[in-house]
CSV table of C-alpha atoms and ligand atoms in Angstrom, one decimal:
chain,number,residue,atom,x,y,z
A,955,MET,CA,34.2,-3.1,34.8
A,956,LYS,CA,36.5,-5.9,33.6
A,957,HIS,CA,38.4,-5.8,30.3
A,958,ASP,CA,40.9,-8.1,28.6
A,959,VAL,CA,43.1,-5.0,28.0
A,960,LEU,CA,43.1,-1.6,29.6
A,961,ILE,CA,44.9,1.3,27.9
A,962,VAL,CA,45.5,4.4,30.0
A,963,GLY,CA,46.1,7.5,28.0
A,964,GLY,CA,44.3,8.7,24.9
A,965,GLY,CA,47.2,10.5,23.1
A,966,VAL,CA,48.6,9.3,19.8
A,967,SER,CA,50.4,6.4,21.6
A,968,GLY,CA,47.4,5.0,23.4
A,969,THR,CA,45.1,5.4,20.4
A,970,ALA,CA,47.6,3.9,17.9
A,971,LEU,CA,47.7,0.8,20.2
A,972,LEU,CA,43.9,0.8,20.3
A,973,TYR,CA,43.7,0.9,16.5
A,974,THR,CA,46.3,-1.9,16.2
A,975,LEU,CA,44.5,-4.1,18.6
A,976,CYS,CA,41.2,-3.6,16.8
A,977,LYS,CA,42.4,-4.0,13.3
A,978,TYR,CA,45.0,-6.7,13.7
A,979,THR,CA,44.0,-8.9,16.7
A,980,ASP,CA,40.8,-10.6,17.9
A,981,VAL,CA,40.9,-8.9,21.3
A,982,LYS,CA,37.4,-7.4,21.6
A,983,ASN,CA,37.0,-6.4,25.2
A,984,ILE,CA,39.2,-3.3,25.4
A,985,GLY,CA,38.9,-0.2,27.7
A,986,LEU,CA,40.6,3.1,27.2
A,987,ILE,CA,40.9,5.6,30.1
A,988,GLU,CA,41.7,9.2,29.4
A,989,LYS,CA,41.6,12.0,32.0
A,990,TYR,CA,40.5,14.7,29.6
A,991,SER,CA,37.2,15.0,27.7
A,992,ASP,CA,38.8,14.2,24.4
A,993,PHE,CA,41.7,12.4,22.7
A,994,GLY,CA,45.1,13.9,21.8
A,995,LEU,CA,44.9,17.1,23.9
A,996,VAL,CA,48.2,16.9,25.7
A,997,ASN,CA,51.6,16.5,23.9
A,998,SER,CA,50.0,15.0,20.8
A,999,ALA,CA,48.0,18.2,20.1
A,1000,SER,CA,49.2,20.0,17.0
A,1001,THR,CA,49.9,23.1,19.2
A,1002,MET,CA,52.1,21.2,21.5
A,1003,ASN,CA,54.8,19.6,19.3
A,1004,SER,CA,56.7,20.3,16.1
A,1005,GLN,CA,54.3,18.4,13.9
A,1006,THR,CA,57.2,16.5,12.2
A,1007,LEU,CA,57.1,12.9,11.2
A,1008,HIS,CA,60.7,12.2,12.2
A,1009,PHE,CA,62.5,9.6,10.0
A,1010,GLY,CA,66.1,10.3,11.1
A,1011,ASP,CA,67.2,11.6,7.7
A,1012,ILE,CA,67.6,15.2,8.6
A,1013,GLU,CA,67.9,14.9,12.4
A,1014,THR,CA,71.6,15.1,12.9
A,1015,ASN,CA,71.4,14.1,16.6
A,1016,TYR,CA,70.4,10.6,15.6
A,1017,THR,CA,73.0,7.9,15.2
A,1018,PHE,CA,72.7,5.6,12.2
A,1019,GLU,CA,71.2,2.8,14.4
A,1020,LYS,CA,68.7,5.2,15.9
A,1021,ALA,CA,67.7,6.5,12.5
A,1022,LYS,CA,67.2,3.0,11.2
A,1023,LYS,CA,64.9,2.2,14.1
A,1024,VAL,CA,62.9,5.4,13.9
A,1025,LYS,CA,62.6,5.2,10.1
A,1026,ARG,CA,61.0,1.7,10.3
A,1027,MET,CA,58.4,3.1,12.7
A,1028,ALA,CA,57.8,6.5,11.0
A,1029,ASP,CA,57.3,4.6,7.7
A,1030,MET,CA,54.3,2.9,9.4
A,1031,VAL,CA,52.7,6.3,10.2
A,1032,MET,CA,53.5,7.5,6.6
A,1033,LYS,CA,51.8,4.4,5.1
A,1034,TYR,CA,48.8,4.8,7.4
A,1035,LEU,CA,48.5,8.5,6.4
A,1036,GLU,CA,48.8,7.8,2.7
A,1037,ALA,CA,46.4,4.9,2.8
A,1038,GLU,CA,43.7,6.7,4.7
A,1039,LYS,CA,43.8,10.1,3.1
A,1040,PHE,CA,41.6,9.1,0.1
A,1041,ARG,CA,39.3,7.0,2.2
A,1042,ASP,CA,38.1,9.6,4.6
A,1043,CYS,CA,38.5,13.3,4.3
A,1044,LYS,CA,38.7,13.6,8.1
A,1045,CYS,CA,42.1,12.0,7.8
A,1046,ASN,CA,43.5,14.9,5.7
A,1047,TYR,CA,45.5,16.2,8.6
A,1048,PHE,CA,48.9,16.3,7.1
A,1049,ILE,CA,50.8,18.2,4.5
A,1050,LYS,CA,53.8,17.0,2.5
A,1051,VAL,CA,56.5,19.6,1.9
A,1052,PRO,CA,60.2,19.4,1.0
A,1053,LYS,CA,62.5,19.2,4.0
A,1054,MET,CA,66.2,19.8,4.4
A,1055,VAL,CA,69.0,20.0,6.9
A,1056,LEU,CA,71.3,22.9,6.4
A,1057,ALA,CA,75.0,22.9,7.2
A,1058,VAL,CA,76.6,26.4,7.6
A,1059,GLY,CA,80.4,26.9,7.8
A,1060,LYS,CA,83.2,24.5,6.9
A,1061,GLU,CA,83.0,22.3,10.0
A,1062,GLN,CA,79.3,21.6,9.7
A,1063,VAL,CA,79.6,21.1,5.9
A,1064,ASP,CA,82.3,18.5,6.4
A,1065,THR,CA,80.3,16.7,9.0
A,1066,LEU,CA,77.2,16.7,6.9
A,1067,ARG,CA,79.1,15.5,3.8
A,1068,GLU,CA,80.5,12.6,5.8
A,1069,ARG,CA,77.1,11.8,7.3
A,1070,TYR,CA,75.6,11.6,3.8
A,1071,LYS,CA,77.9,8.7,2.9
A,1072,SER,CA,76.2,6.3,5.2
A,1073,PHE,CA,72.7,7.9,5.6
A,1074,SER,CA,72.1,8.0,1.9
A,1075,GLN,CA,72.1,4.2,1.9
A,1076,LEU,CA,69.3,4.2,4.5
A,1077,PHE,CA,67.5,7.1,2.8
A,1078,PRO,CA,67.8,6.7,-1.0
A,1079,ASN,CA,65.6,9.7,-1.6
A,1080,LEU,CA,68.0,12.0,0.3
A,1081,LYS,CA,69.9,14.3,-2.1
A,1082,MET,CA,73.0,16.4,-1.2
A,1083,ILE,CA,72.7,19.8,-2.7
A,1084,GLY,CA,74.7,23.0,-2.9
A,1085,ARG,CA,74.0,26.7,-2.8
A,1086,GLU,CA,72.2,27.1,-6.1
A,1087,GLU,CA,69.7,24.3,-5.5
A,1088,ILE,CA,69.2,25.3,-1.9
A,1089,GLY,CA,68.2,28.8,-3.2
A,1090,ARG,CA,65.9,27.3,-5.7
A,1091,ILE,CA,64.0,25.3,-3.1
A,1092,GLU,CA,64.2,27.9,-0.3
A,1093,PRO,CA,65.1,31.4,-1.6
A,1094,ARG,CA,64.9,33.0,1.8
A,1095,VAL,CA,67.7,30.7,3.0
A,1096,LEU,CA,70.1,32.5,0.6
A,1097,GLU,CA,68.7,36.1,0.7
A,1098,GLY,CA,71.1,38.2,2.7
A,1099,ARG,CA,73.6,35.4,3.3
A,1100,ASP,CA,77.3,36.1,3.0
A,1101,PRO,CA,78.1,34.7,-0.5
A,1102,ASN,CA,81.4,33.4,0.9
A,1103,GLN,CA,79.8,31.4,3.6
A,1104,GLU,CA,80.1,27.7,2.9
A,1105,ILE,CA,76.7,25.9,2.9
A,1106,LEU,CA,75.4,22.4,2.1
A,1107,ALA,CA,72.1,20.7,2.6
A,1108,LEU,CA,70.5,17.2,2.5
A,1109,VAL,CA,67.1,17.4,1.0
A,1110,THR,CA,64.1,15.2,0.3
A,1111,GLU,CA,60.6,15.6,-0.9
A,1112,ASP,CA,59.2,13.4,2.0
A,1113,GLY,CA,58.6,16.1,4.6
A,1114,TYR,CA,55.5,15.1,6.4
A,1115,THR,CA,53.9,17.7,8.7
A,1116,VAL,CA,51.2,16.0,10.8
A,1117,ASP,CA,48.5,17.0,13.3
A,1118,PHE,CA,49.1,14.2,15.7
A,1119,GLY,CA,46.1,15.2,17.7
A,1120,ARG,CA,43.8,14.6,14.8
A,1121,LEU,CA,45.7,11.4,14.0
A,1122,SER,CA,44.7,10.2,17.5
A,1123,HIS,CA,41.1,10.9,16.5
A,1124,CYS,CA,41.5,9.0,13.3
A,1125,PHE,CA,42.9,6.0,15.1
A,1126,VAL,CA,39.9,6.1,17.4
A,1127,ASP,CA,37.3,6.4,14.6
A,1128,HIS,CA,38.8,3.6,12.6
A,1129,ALA,CA,39.1,1.4,15.7
A,1130,LYS,CA,35.4,2.1,16.5
A,1131,GLU,CA,34.4,1.2,12.9
A,1132,ILE,CA,36.0,-2.3,13.4
A,1133,ASN,CA,34.9,-2.8,17.0
A,1134,PRO,CA,31.9,-0.7,18.1
A,1135,ASP,CA,32.1,-2.3,21.6
A,1136,ILE,CA,35.3,-0.6,22.8
A,1137,SER,CA,34.7,1.1,26.2
A,1138,PHE,CA,35.9,4.6,26.3
A,1139,TYR,CA,36.2,6.3,29.7
A,1140,LEU,CA,36.8,10.0,29.0
A,1141,SER,CA,37.2,12.6,31.7
A,1142,THR,CA,38.3,9.7,33.9
A,1143,LYS,CA,41.6,9.9,35.7
A,1144,LEU,CA,43.7,7.0,37.0
A,1145,ILE,CA,44.3,7.7,40.6
A,1146,LYS,CA,45.9,4.4,41.7
A,1147,ILE,CA,46.7,1.0,40.3
A,1148,VAL,CA,47.4,-2.2,42.2
A,1149,LYS,CA,48.0,-5.8,41.3
A,1150,ASN,CA,45.4,-8.1,42.8
A,1151,GLY,CA,46.2,-11.7,42.0
A,1152,ASP,CA,46.0,-12.1,38.2
A,1153,LEU,CA,44.3,-8.8,37.7
A,1154,TYR,CA,45.3,-5.2,37.8
A,1155,LYS,CA,42.8,-3.1,39.7
A,1156,VAL,CA,42.6,0.5,38.4
A,1157,TYR,CA,41.1,3.1,40.6
A,1158,THR,CA,39.9,6.2,38.9
A,1159,ASP,CA,37.9,9.3,40.0
A,1160,LYS,CA,34.9,7.6,38.2
A,1161,GLY,CA,35.1,4.1,39.5
A,1162,GLU,CA,37.1,0.9,39.4
A,1163,PHE,CA,38.3,-1.2,36.5
A,1164,GLU,CA,40.0,-4.5,36.2
A,1165,ALA,CA,42.2,-6.2,33.5
A,1166,PRO,CA,44.8,-8.9,33.3
A,1167,ALA,CA,46.9,-6.7,31.0
A,1168,VAL,CA,47.5,-3.0,31.1
A,1169,ILE,CA,49.3,-0.5,28.9
A,1170,ILE,CA,50.1,2.9,30.4
A,1171,ALA,CA,50.5,5.4,27.6
A,1172,ALA,CA,50.3,8.5,29.8
A,1173,GLY,CA,53.5,10.4,28.6
A,1174,GLY,CA,55.6,11.5,31.6
A,1175,HIS,CA,52.9,10.3,34.0
A,1176,SER,CA,53.7,6.7,32.8
A,1177,LEU,CA,56.9,6.8,34.9
A,1178,MET,CA,55.0,8.1,38.0
A,1179,ILE,CA,52.5,5.2,37.7
A,1180,ALA,CA,55.4,2.8,37.1
A,1181,LYS,CA,57.1,3.9,40.3
A,1182,SER,CA,53.9,3.5,42.3
A,1183,LEU,CA,54.1,-0.2,41.3
A,1184,GLY,CA,57.8,-0.5,42.1
A,1185,TYR,CA,59.1,-0.2,38.5
A,1186,GLY,CA,61.4,2.3,36.9
A,1187,LYS,CA,63.1,3.3,40.2
A,1188,ASP,CA,66.3,3.9,38.3
A,1189,PHE,CA,64.7,6.6,36.1
A,1190,SER,CA,63.8,10.2,36.7
A,1191,ILE,CA,62.4,12.8,34.3
A,1192,LEU,CA,63.8,16.0,33.1
A,1193,SER,CA,60.8,17.8,31.8
A,1194,MET,CA,61.9,19.9,28.9
A,1195,SER,CA,59.3,22.4,27.7
A,1196,GLY,CA,59.6,23.6,24.1
A,1197,SER,CA,58.4,27.0,22.9
A,1198,PHE,CA,58.1,28.4,19.5
A,1199,TYR,CA,58.3,31.7,17.6
A,1200,THR,CA,56.1,32.3,14.6
A,1201,GLY,CA,56.6,34.4,11.5
A,1202,PRO,CA,55.1,34.9,8.0
A,1203,LYS,CA,55.7,32.3,5.3
A,1204,VAL,CA,59.4,32.6,4.8
A,1205,LEU,CA,60.0,28.9,4.0
A,1206,ASN,CA,58.4,26.5,1.5
A,1207,GLY,CA,59.2,23.5,3.6
A,1208,LYS,CA,61.0,22.3,6.7
A,1209,VAL,CA,64.5,23.5,7.3
A,1210,TYR,CA,66.5,21.9,10.1
A,1211,THR,CA,69.8,23.1,11.5
A,1212,MET,CA,72.6,20.8,12.6
A,1213,GLN,CA,72.4,19.4,16.1
A,1214,VAL,CA,75.2,18.7,18.5
A,1215,ALA,CA,75.3,14.9,18.7
A,1216,LYS,CA,75.2,14.9,22.5
A,1217,LEU,CA,71.8,16.5,22.8
A,1218,PRO,CA,68.6,14.4,22.7
A,1219,PHE,CA,66.6,17.2,21.1
A,1220,ALA,CA,66.0,18.1,17.5
A,1221,ALA,CA,67.9,21.2,16.6
A,1222,ILE,CA,66.0,24.4,16.0
A,1223,HIS,CA,64.1,24.3,12.8
A,1224,GLY,CA,61.6,26.3,10.7
A,1225,ASP,CA,58.4,24.6,9.6
A,1226,PRO,CA,55.1,25.5,7.9
A,1227,GLU,CA,52.1,25.2,10.2
A,1228,VAL,CA,50.1,22.1,9.4
A,1229,HIS,CA,46.8,24.0,9.3
A,1230,ASP,CA,48.1,27.4,8.0
A,1231,GLU,CA,51.0,27.2,5.5
A,1232,THR,CA,51.2,31.0,5.6
A,1233,THR,CA,52.7,30.8,9.1
A,1234,THR,CA,56.2,29.5,9.7
A,1235,ARG,CA,57.0,28.2,13.2
A,1236,PHE,CA,60.6,28.3,14.5
A,1237,GLY,CA,61.7,26.2,17.5
A,1238,PRO,CA,61.3,24.4,19.7
A,1239,THR,CA,63.4,25.8,22.6
A,1240,ALA,CA,64.2,23.4,25.4
A,1241,LYS,CA,63.7,24.8,29.0
A,1242,PRO,CA,63.5,22.6,32.1
A,1243,ILE,CA,60.2,23.0,34.0
A,1244,PHE,CA,59.0,21.4,37.2
A,1245,LEU,CA,55.7,20.2,35.7
A,1246,LEU,CA,54.8,16.9,34.1
A,1247,GLU,CA,52.3,18.6,31.9
A,1248,ARG,CA,52.9,22.1,30.6
A,1249,TYR,CA,50.4,24.8,31.6
A,1250,ASN,CA,49.0,22.5,34.2
A,1251,ASN,CA,50.3,23.6,37.6
A,1252,SER,CA,48.5,20.7,39.4
A,1253,THR,CA,51.2,18.4,37.9
A,1254,PHE,CA,54.0,20.1,40.1
A,1255,TRP,CA,53.9,17.4,42.8
A,1256,GLU,CA,53.5,14.7,40.3
A,1257,TYR,CA,56.7,15.9,38.7
A,1258,TRP,CA,58.6,15.6,42.0
A,1259,LYS,CA,57.1,12.2,42.6
A,1260,THR,CA,58.4,11.1,39.2
A,1261,PHE,CA,61.8,12.8,39.7
A,1262,GLY,CA,62.2,11.0,43.0
A,1263,LEU,CA,63.4,12.7,46.1
A,1264,GLY,CA,66.5,10.6,46.9
A,1265,ILE,CA,70.1,11.5,46.5
A,1266,LYS,CA,70.6,9.5,43.2
A,1267,PRO,CA,68.5,11.8,40.9
A,1268,ILE,CA,70.2,14.8,42.4
A,1269,VAL,CA,73.6,13.4,41.7
A,1270,SER,CA,72.4,12.5,38.1
A,1271,ILE,CA,71.1,16.0,37.4
A,1272,LEU,CA,74.3,17.6,38.7
A,1273,ASN,CA,76.3,15.2,36.6
A,1274,ILE,CA,74.2,16.2,33.5
A,1275,LEU,CA,74.5,19.9,34.2
A,1276,PHE,CA,78.3,19.7,34.8
A,1277,ASP,CA,78.6,18.9,31.1
A,1278,LYS,CA,79.5,22.2,29.6
A,1279,ILE,CA,77.6,21.6,26.3
A,1280,ILE,CA,74.4,20.7,28.1
A,1281,PHE,CA,74.7,23.5,30.7
A,1282,ASN,CA,75.3,26.2,28.0
A,1283,TYR,CA,72.5,24.8,25.9
A,1284,ILE,CA,70.0,24.9,28.7
A,1285,LEU,CA,71.1,28.4,29.8
A,1286,LYS,CA,70.6,29.7,26.2
A,1287,ASN,CA,67.2,28.1,26.0
A,1288,VAL,CA,66.1,29.6,29.3
A,1289,ILE,CA,66.9,33.0,27.9
A,1290,TYR,CA,64.9,32.3,24.7
A,1291,ASP,CA,61.7,32.1,26.7
A,1292,MET,CA,62.2,35.4,28.5
A,1293,PRO,CA,60.2,38.4,27.3
A,1294,SER,CA,62.1,40.9,25.0
A,1295,ILE,CA,65.7,39.6,25.4
A,1296,GLY,CA,64.5,36.1,24.5
A,1297,LYS,CA,63.1,37.3,21.2
A,1298,LYS,CA,66.4,39.1,20.3
A,1299,ALA,CA,68.5,36.1,21.3
A,1300,PHE,CA,66.3,33.7,19.4
A,1301,LEU,CA,66.4,35.9,16.3
A,1302,LYS,CA,70.1,35.0,16.0
A,1303,GLU,CA,69.1,31.3,15.8
A,1304,ILE,CA,66.4,32.0,13.2
A,1305,LYS,CA,68.9,34.1,11.1
A,1306,LYS,CA,71.0,30.9,10.7
A,1307,ILE,CA,68.1,29.7,8.6
A,1308,VAL,CA,66.6,33.0,7.2
A,1309,PRO,CA,69.5,35.5,7.4
A,1310,ASN,CA,67.5,38.7,6.6
A,1311,ILE,CA,64.4,38.1,8.8
A,1312,LYS,CA,63.5,41.1,10.9
A,1313,LEU,CA,62.8,41.3,14.6
A,1314,ASP,CA,59.3,42.6,14.1
A,1315,GLU,CA,58.5,39.7,11.7
A,1316,ILE,CA,58.5,37.2,14.5
A,1317,LYS,CA,56.6,36.8,17.7
A,1318,PHE,CA,56.6,34.5,20.7
A,1319,ALA,CA,53.9,31.8,20.2
A,1320,LYS,CA,52.0,32.1,23.5
A,1321,GLY,CA,50.5,28.8,24.9
A,1322,ILE,CA,52.2,26.8,22.1
A,1323,GLY,CA,54.6,23.9,22.9
A,1324,GLY,CA,54.3,21.0,25.4
A,1325,THR,CA,57.0,19.4,27.5
A,1326,ARG,CA,59.2,16.4,26.7
A,1327,PRO,CA,59.7,13.9,29.4
A,1328,GLN,CA,63.4,13.2,28.9
A,1329,ILE,CA,64.6,10.2,30.7
A,1330,ILE,CA,67.4,10.5,33.3
A,1331,ASN,CA,69.1,7.2,33.9
A,1332,ASN,CA,70.2,7.2,37.5
A,1333,THR,CA,72.5,4.3,37.0
A,1334,THR,CA,74.6,5.9,34.2
A,1335,LYS,CA,73.7,9.4,35.5
A,1336,LYS,CA,73.1,10.4,31.9
A,1337,LEU,CA,70.2,11.7,29.8
A,1338,GLU,CA,68.8,9.0,27.6
A,1339,MET,CA,68.4,9.9,23.9
A,1340,GLY,CA,64.7,8.9,23.3
A,1341,GLU,CA,61.7,7.1,24.6
A,1342,ALA,CA,61.6,4.5,27.3
A,1343,LYS,CA,59.5,1.4,27.6
A,1344,ILE,CA,59.3,-0.3,31.0
A,1345,VAL,CA,58.0,-3.8,30.7
A,1346,GLY,CA,56.6,-5.2,34.0
A,1347,GLU,CA,54.5,-8.2,34.9
A,1348,LYS,CA,51.7,-8.0,32.3
A,1349,ILE,CA,52.0,-4.3,32.2
A,1350,ILE,CA,53.9,-1.8,30.0
A,1351,PHE,CA,54.7,1.8,30.7
A,1352,ASN,CA,55.5,4.0,27.7
A,1353,ILE,CA,57.4,7.3,28.4
A,1354,THR,CA,57.4,9.3,25.2
A,1355,PRO,CA,59.6,12.3,24.6
A,1356,SER,CA,60.2,13.2,20.9
A,1357,PRO,CA,59.9,11.4,18.5
A,1358,GLY,CA,57.2,9.5,20.4
A,1359,ALA,CA,54.5,10.6,17.9
A,1360,SER,CA,56.4,9.4,14.9
A,1361,THR,CA,57.0,6.0,16.5
A,1362,CYS,CA,53.4,5.5,17.8
A,1363,LEU,CA,52.6,2.6,15.5
A,1364,GLY,CA,55.9,1.0,15.9
A,1365,ASN,CA,55.4,1.1,19.7
A,1366,ALA,CA,51.9,-0.3,19.2
A,1367,PHE,CA,53.3,-3.2,17.2
A,1368,ASP,CA,55.9,-4.0,19.9
A,1369,ASP,CA,53.2,-3.7,22.7
A,1370,THR,CA,50.7,-5.8,20.8
A,1371,LEU,CA,53.3,-8.6,20.6
A,1372,LYS,CA,53.9,-8.4,24.3
A,1373,LEU,CA,50.2,-8.2,25.1
A,1374,MET,CA,49.6,-11.5,23.3
A,1375,GLU,CA,52.1,-13.1,25.7
A,1376,PHE,CA,50.5,-11.4,28.6
A,1377,LEU,CA,47.2,-12.9,27.7
A,1378,ASP,CA,48.7,-16.4,27.4
A,1379,ASN,CA,48.3,-16.4,23.6
A,1380,LYS,CA,44.6,-16.8,23.9
A,1381,PHE,CA,44.3,-14.2,21.2
A,1382,LYS,CA,45.9,-13.8,17.8
A,1383,PHE,CA,47.9,-10.9,16.4
A,1384,ASN,CA,47.9,-10.9,12.6
A,1385,LYS,CA,51.3,-9.4,12.5
A,1386,GLU,CA,51.9,-10.5,8.9
A,1387,GLN,CA,48.9,-8.3,7.8
A,1388,PHE,CA,50.2,-5.4,9.9
A,1389,GLU,CA,53.6,-5.7,8.2
A,1390,LYS,CA,52.0,-6.0,4.8
A,1391,ASP,CA,49.9,-2.9,5.4
A,1392,LEU,CA,52.3,-0.7,7.3
A,1393,VAL,CA,55.9,-1.8,6.9
A,1394,VAL,CA,57.7,-0.4,3.8
B,2786,LIG,C1,58.0,20.8,22.0
B,2786,LIG,C2,57.8,19.4,21.5
B,2786,LIG,C3,58.0,19.1,20.2
B,2786,LIG,C4,57.8,17.8,19.7
B,2786,LIG,N1,58.0,17.5,18.4
B,2786,LIG,C5,57.7,16.3,17.9
B,2786,LIG,C6,57.8,16.0,16.5
B,2786,LIG,O1,58.0,16.9,15.7
B,2786,LIG,N2,57.6,14.8,16.1
B,2786,LIG,C7,57.3,13.7,17.0
B,2786,LIG,O2,57.2,12.6,16.6
B,2786,LIG,N3,57.2,14.0,18.3
B,2786,LIG,C8,57.4,15.2,18.8
B,2786,LIG,N4,57.3,15.5,20.1
B,2786,LIG,C9,56.9,14.4,21.0
B,2786,LIG,C10,55.5,14.0,20.9
B,2786,LIG,O3,54.6,15.1,21.0
B,2786,LIG,C11,55.1,13.0,22.0
B,2786,LIG,O4,56.1,12.0,21.9
B,2786,LIG,C12,53.8,12.3,21.7
B,2786,LIG,O5,52.8,13.3,21.5
B,2786,LIG,C13,53.5,11.4,22.9
B,2786,LIG,O6,52.2,10.9,22.7
B,2786,LIG,P1,51.6,10.1,23.9
B,2786,LIG,O7,50.2,9.6,23.5
B,2786,LIG,O8,52.5,9.1,24.4
B,2786,LIG,O9,51.4,11.2,25.1
B,2786,LIG,P2,50.3,12.4,25.2
B,2786,LIG,O10,49.9,12.9,23.9
B,2786,LIG,O11,50.9,13.3,26.2
B,2786,LIG,O12,49.1,11.6,25.8
B,2786,LIG,C14,49.1,11.1,27.1
B,2786,LIG,C15,47.7,11.0,27.6
B,2786,LIG,O13,47.6,10.4,28.8
B,2786,LIG,C16,46.7,11.0,29.6
B,2786,LIG,N5,46.9,10.8,31.0
B,2786,LIG,C17,47.9,11.2,31.8
B,2786,LIG,N6,47.8,10.8,33.0
B,2786,LIG,C18,46.6,10.2,33.1
B,2786,LIG,C19,45.9,9.6,34.2
B,2786,LIG,N7,46.3,9.6,35.4
B,2786,LIG,N8,44.7,9.1,33.9
B,2786,LIG,C20,44.1,9.1,32.6
B,2786,LIG,N9,44.8,9.6,31.6
B,2786,LIG,C21,46.0,10.2,31.8
B,2786,LIG,C22,46.8,12.5,29.2
B,2786,LIG,O14,45.7,13.3,29.5
B,2786,LIG,C23,47.1,12.4,27.7
B,2786,LIG,O15,46.0,12.5,26.9
B,2786,LIG,C24,57.4,16.8,20.6
B,2786,LIG,C25,57.1,17.1,21.9
B,2786,LIG,C26,57.3,18.4,22.4
B,2786,LIG,C27,56.9,18.8,23.7
């Protein structure tokens, strides 16, 4: 089968691109290949991630520049969610709750106060609040807390908790409404891709496909596929699985803790479950695993193919682990996943948010939490802070650790611009309409 555009991967990234192409361009002949029988079953599934639409306002590991970029993209998802919720009840897959980042102790309080000076300009709805107001919004954050402990929070009403798996479905449904001729190849796995003249030839376990332009939106697998075509040789992946503990409803909204700036992961937070507000989820932890896809042992070799077996990635990983902050962080997180001692160790972290929570109130959430393909840059020998996009000859590879779900439409916008070039501007992208609809 020949298509003008082939998308590989039916998570929130691939489906956001599909929706963007259908709604805002005149490309009609599109194919989407997904190895599972349905969309959004891997990292985009609501069980696999923290369900947070990250804007950068309460994520203290984001720099101002990063927050500015992420906000623009998260605003697009927010606008899509708000616009669609009344049109189609199937799209009611998010809840809106208050969210805050909590600073505890003088050092954190001073840092947060300083951060507020610049971040409040980017986020005008962000308010700085003290003990009394924190207690009014989140009583359990104060109960049992030392009254002499200095605390401060930044809070906003715009806390979106999203089922990104269902969002993937919504993108697909809306794309199909506009273009009923999209070709979906579910339960179809890309095995190999080669460039053959002007066309990419995609070999799958269900047959062959061709297209002049291809977008690979296959999470960590995107780098493996990139490497098979000679791209991304300077990158490896540190696969950071994230687990959660759950408890009863002890919070009314999202409460984040302060993150060390060096770490590319959101700090531990407590969030209401998107489909069950009586459950609070705490996490995620961050433990390295040797799988590209969590709970899928067949991705063990794929992980090593992606990591690369040369000396460079080994030097990089040693360099990363020699950093005391990162080493201690990873060690602590390995313990959190261990039976019994893990729960006790993690309780200490949860108590920073809910001081009087009891050990028997929480339990390890089995089978919950995916894995983040964190990029290791083998040139700088450092961990990169977020997603990576490798642009090749008429092909793009998107590697999407957090906040890849929040930035799905922003990525789709960037990829659509590139695709128009790849297709020699034979098609038109109505980017003005995209911006009118989705850019705040
Ligand atoms: C613990 C954790 C917490 C997170 N929290 C958040 C959060 O709160 N907010 C946020 O924005 N992001 C969060 N993320 C990140 C977010 O989940 C991902 O960035 C996002 O889901 C990536 O979407 P995707 O479509 O790129 O990848 P995926 O959802 O993983 O989709 C990739 C798809 O490609 C398919 N695929 C792979 N290989 C092949 C192949 N060979 N052939 C065909 N198909 C293939 C897979 O089956 C899959 O469906 C979190 C991630 C984790 C692990």
